[in-house]
PDB file of C-alpha atoms in Angstrom:
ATOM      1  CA  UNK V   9      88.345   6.324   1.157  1.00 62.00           C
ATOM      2  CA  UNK V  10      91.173   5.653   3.815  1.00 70.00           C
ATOM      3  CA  UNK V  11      92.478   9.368   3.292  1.00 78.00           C
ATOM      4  CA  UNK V  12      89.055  10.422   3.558  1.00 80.00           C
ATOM      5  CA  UNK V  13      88.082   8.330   6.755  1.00 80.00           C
ATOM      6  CA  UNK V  14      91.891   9.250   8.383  1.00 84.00           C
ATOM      7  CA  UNK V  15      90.757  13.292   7.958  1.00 88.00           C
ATOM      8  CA  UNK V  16      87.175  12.250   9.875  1.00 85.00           C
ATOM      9  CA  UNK V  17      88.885  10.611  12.255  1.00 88.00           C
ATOM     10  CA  UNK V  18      90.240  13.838  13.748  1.00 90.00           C
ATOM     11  CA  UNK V  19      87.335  15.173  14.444  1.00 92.00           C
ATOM     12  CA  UNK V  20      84.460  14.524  16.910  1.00 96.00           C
ATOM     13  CA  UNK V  21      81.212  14.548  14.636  1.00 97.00           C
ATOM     14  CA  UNK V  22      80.474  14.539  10.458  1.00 96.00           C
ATOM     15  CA  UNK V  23      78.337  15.493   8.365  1.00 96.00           C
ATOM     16  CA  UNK V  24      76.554  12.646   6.652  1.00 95.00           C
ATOM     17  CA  UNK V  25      73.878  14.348   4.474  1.00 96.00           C
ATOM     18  CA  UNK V  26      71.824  12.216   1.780  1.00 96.00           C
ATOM     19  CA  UNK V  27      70.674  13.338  -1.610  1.00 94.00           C
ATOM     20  CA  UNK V  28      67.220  12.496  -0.892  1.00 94.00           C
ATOM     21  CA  UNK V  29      65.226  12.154   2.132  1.00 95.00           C
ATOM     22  CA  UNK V  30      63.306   9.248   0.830  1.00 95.00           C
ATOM     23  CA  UNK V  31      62.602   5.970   3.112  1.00 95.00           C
ATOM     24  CA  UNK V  32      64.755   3.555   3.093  1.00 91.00           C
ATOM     25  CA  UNK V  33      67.255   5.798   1.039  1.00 91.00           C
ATOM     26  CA  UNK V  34      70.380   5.424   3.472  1.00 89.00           C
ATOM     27  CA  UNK V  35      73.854   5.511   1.807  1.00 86.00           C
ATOM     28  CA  UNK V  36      77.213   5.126   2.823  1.00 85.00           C
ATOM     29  CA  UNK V  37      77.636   8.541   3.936  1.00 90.00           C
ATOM     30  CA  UNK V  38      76.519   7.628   7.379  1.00 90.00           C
ATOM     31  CA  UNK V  39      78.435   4.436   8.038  1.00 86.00           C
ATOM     32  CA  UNK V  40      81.627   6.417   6.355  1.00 89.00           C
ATOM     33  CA  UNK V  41      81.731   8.985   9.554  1.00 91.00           C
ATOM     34  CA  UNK V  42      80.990   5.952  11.955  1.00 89.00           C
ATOM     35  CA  UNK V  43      83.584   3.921  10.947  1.00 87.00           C
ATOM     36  CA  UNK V  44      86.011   6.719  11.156  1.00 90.00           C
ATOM     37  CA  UNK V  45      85.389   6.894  14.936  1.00 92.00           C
ATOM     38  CA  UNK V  46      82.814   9.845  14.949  1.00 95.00           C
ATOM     39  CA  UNK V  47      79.421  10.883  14.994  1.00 97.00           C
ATOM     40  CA  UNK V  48      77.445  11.323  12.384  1.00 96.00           C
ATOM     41  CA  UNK V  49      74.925  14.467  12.309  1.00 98.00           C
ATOM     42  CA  UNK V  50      72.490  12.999   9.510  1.00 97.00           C
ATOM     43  CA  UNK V  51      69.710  13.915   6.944  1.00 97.00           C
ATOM     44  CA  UNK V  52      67.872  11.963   5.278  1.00 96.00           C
ATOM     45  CA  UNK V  53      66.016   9.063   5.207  1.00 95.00           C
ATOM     46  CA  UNK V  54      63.131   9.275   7.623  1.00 96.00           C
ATOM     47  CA  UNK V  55      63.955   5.210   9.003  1.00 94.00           C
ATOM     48  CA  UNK V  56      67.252   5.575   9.341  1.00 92.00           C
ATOM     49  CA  UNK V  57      67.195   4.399  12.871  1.00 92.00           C
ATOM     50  CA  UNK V  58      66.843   0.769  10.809  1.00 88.00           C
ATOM     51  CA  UNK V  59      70.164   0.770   9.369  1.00 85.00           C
ATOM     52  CA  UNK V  60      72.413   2.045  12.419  1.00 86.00           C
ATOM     53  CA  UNK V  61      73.721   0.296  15.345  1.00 82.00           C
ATOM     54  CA  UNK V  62      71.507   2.119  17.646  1.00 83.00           C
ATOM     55  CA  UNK V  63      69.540   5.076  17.898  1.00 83.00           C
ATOM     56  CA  UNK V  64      72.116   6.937  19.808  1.00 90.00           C
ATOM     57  CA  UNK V  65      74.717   6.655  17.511  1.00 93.00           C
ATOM     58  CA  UNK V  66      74.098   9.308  15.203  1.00 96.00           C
ATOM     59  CA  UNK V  67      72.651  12.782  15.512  1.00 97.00           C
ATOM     60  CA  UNK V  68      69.638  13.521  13.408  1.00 97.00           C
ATOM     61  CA  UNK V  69      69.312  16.550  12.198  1.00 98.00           C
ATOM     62  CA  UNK V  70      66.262  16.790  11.741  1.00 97.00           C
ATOM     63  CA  UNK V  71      65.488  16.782  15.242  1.00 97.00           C
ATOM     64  CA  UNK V  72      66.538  20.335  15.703  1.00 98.00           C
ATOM     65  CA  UNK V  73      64.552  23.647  14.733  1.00 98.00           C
ATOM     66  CA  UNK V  74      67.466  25.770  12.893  1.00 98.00           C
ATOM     67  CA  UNK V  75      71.305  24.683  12.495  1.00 97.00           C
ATOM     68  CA  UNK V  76      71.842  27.174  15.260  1.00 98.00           C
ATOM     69  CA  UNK V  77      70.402  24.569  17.489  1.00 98.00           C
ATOM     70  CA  UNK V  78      72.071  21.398  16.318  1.00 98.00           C
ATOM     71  CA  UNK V  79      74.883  23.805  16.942  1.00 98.00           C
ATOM     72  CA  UNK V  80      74.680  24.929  20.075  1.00 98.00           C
ATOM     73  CA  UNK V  81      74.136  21.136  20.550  1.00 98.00           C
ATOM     74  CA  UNK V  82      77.193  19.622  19.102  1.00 98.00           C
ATOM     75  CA  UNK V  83      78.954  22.622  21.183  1.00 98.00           C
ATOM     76  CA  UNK V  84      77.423  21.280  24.386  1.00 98.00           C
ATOM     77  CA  UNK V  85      78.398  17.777  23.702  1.00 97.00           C
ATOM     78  CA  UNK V  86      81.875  18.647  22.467  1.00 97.00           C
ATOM     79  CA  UNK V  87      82.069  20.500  26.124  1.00 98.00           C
ATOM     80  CA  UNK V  88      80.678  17.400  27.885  1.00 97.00           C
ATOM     81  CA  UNK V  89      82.537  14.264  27.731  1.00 96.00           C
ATOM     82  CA  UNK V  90      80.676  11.786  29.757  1.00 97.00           C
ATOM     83  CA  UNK V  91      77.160  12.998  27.077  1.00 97.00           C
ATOM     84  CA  UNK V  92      79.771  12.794  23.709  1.00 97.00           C
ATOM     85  CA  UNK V  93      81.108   8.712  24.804  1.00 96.00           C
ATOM     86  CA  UNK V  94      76.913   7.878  25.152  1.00 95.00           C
ATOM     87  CA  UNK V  95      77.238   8.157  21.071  1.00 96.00           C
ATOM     88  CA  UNK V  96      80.097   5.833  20.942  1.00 94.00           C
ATOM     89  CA  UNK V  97      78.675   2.883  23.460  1.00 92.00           C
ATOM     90  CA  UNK V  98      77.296   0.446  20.595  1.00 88.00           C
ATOM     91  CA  UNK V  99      81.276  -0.047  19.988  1.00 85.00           C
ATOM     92  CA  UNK V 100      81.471  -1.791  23.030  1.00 85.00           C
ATOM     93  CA  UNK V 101      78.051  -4.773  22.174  1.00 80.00           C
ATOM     94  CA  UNK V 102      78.218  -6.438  19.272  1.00 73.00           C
ATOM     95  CA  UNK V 103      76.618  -5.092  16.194  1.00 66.00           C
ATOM     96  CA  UNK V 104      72.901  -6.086  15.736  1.00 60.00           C
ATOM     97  CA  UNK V 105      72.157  -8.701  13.135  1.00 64.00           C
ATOM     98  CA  UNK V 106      70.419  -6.428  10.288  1.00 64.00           C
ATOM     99  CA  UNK V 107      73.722  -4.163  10.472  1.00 61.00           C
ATOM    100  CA  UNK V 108      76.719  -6.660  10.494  1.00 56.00           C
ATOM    101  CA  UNK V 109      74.383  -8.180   7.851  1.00 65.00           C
ATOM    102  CA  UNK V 110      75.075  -4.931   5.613  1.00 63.00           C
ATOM    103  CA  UNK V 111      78.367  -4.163   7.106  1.00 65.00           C
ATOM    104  CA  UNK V 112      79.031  -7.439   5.492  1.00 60.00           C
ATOM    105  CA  UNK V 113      78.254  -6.772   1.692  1.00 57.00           C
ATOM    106  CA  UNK V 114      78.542  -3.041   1.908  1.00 56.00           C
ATOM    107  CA  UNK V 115      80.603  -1.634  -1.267  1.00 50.00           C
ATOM    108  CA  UNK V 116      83.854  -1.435   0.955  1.00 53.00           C
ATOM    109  CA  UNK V 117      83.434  -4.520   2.431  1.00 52.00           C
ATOM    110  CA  UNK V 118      83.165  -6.381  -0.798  1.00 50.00           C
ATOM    111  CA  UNK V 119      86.146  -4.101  -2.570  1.00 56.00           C
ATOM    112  CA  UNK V 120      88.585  -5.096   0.135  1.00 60.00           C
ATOM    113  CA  UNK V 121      87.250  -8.862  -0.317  1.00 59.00           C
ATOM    114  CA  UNK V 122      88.156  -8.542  -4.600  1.00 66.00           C
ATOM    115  CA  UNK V 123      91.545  -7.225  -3.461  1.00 67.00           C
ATOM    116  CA  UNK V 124      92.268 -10.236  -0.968  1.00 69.00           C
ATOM    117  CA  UNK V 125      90.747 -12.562  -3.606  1.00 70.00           C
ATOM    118  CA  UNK V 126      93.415 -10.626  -6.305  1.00 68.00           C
ATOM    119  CA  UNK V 127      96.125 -11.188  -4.163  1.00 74.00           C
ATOM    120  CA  UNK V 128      95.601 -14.493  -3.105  1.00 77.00           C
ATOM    121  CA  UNK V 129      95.710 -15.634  -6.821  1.00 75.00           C
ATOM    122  CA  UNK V 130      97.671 -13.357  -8.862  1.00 76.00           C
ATOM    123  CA  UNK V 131     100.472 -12.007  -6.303  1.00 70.00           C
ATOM    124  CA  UNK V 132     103.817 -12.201  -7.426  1.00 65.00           C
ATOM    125  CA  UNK V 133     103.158 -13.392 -11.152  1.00 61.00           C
ATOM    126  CA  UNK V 134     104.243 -11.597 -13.733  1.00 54.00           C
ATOM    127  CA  UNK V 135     101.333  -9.318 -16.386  1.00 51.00           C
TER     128      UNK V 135
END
């Protein structure tokens, strides 16, 4: 995961595509690219909007009529800088309940919580 994030970190947007585009269905993928420091271009659950920081933090996919067009989309933010930070203002308030609520038990929130925990009680002893 921390190889994975440092490689989306050098880039501007991500791809965060689901499996399904069922309600409700919203997976790690997204949060992944966000937490890396870019945007996400998503697809997938219809409500995602519930599970982000705010609406214009991510880049729905679905909102375009042919890749061409999210394309020449991402190229016209990538050219504009002042349009591209708009996607990175929710860094800047603080996160809204319902998402530090799952930031808080998400998968890699909870696996670097076992780690602490297993070094806090078993560090330094021998197997």
């Amino acid at each position: 995961a921390v190889v994975k994030r440092g490689v989306m970190s050098l880039y501007k947007f991500g791809l965060a595509f689901e499996n399904t585009r069922e309600t409700d269905y919203v997976t790690e993928k997204v949060f992944e690219v966000l937490r890396a420091g870019a945007v996400p271009v998503y697809l997938g659950a219809p409500n995602w909007r519930e599970f982000v920081p705010m609406d214009h933090s991510v880049i729905d996919a679905s909102d375009f009529e042919s890749p061409t067009e999210l394309g020449l989309y991402l190229k016209h933010l990538s050219a504009n800088e002042t349009l591209y930070r708009e996607y990175h203002r929710w860094r800047e308030q603080p996160l809204p309940a319902q998402v530090a609520e799952l930031e808080a038990t998400s998968f890699h929130w909870n696996l670097c919580r076992v780690c602490g925990w297993w070094q806090q009680n078993f560090s330094g002893r021998a197997g």
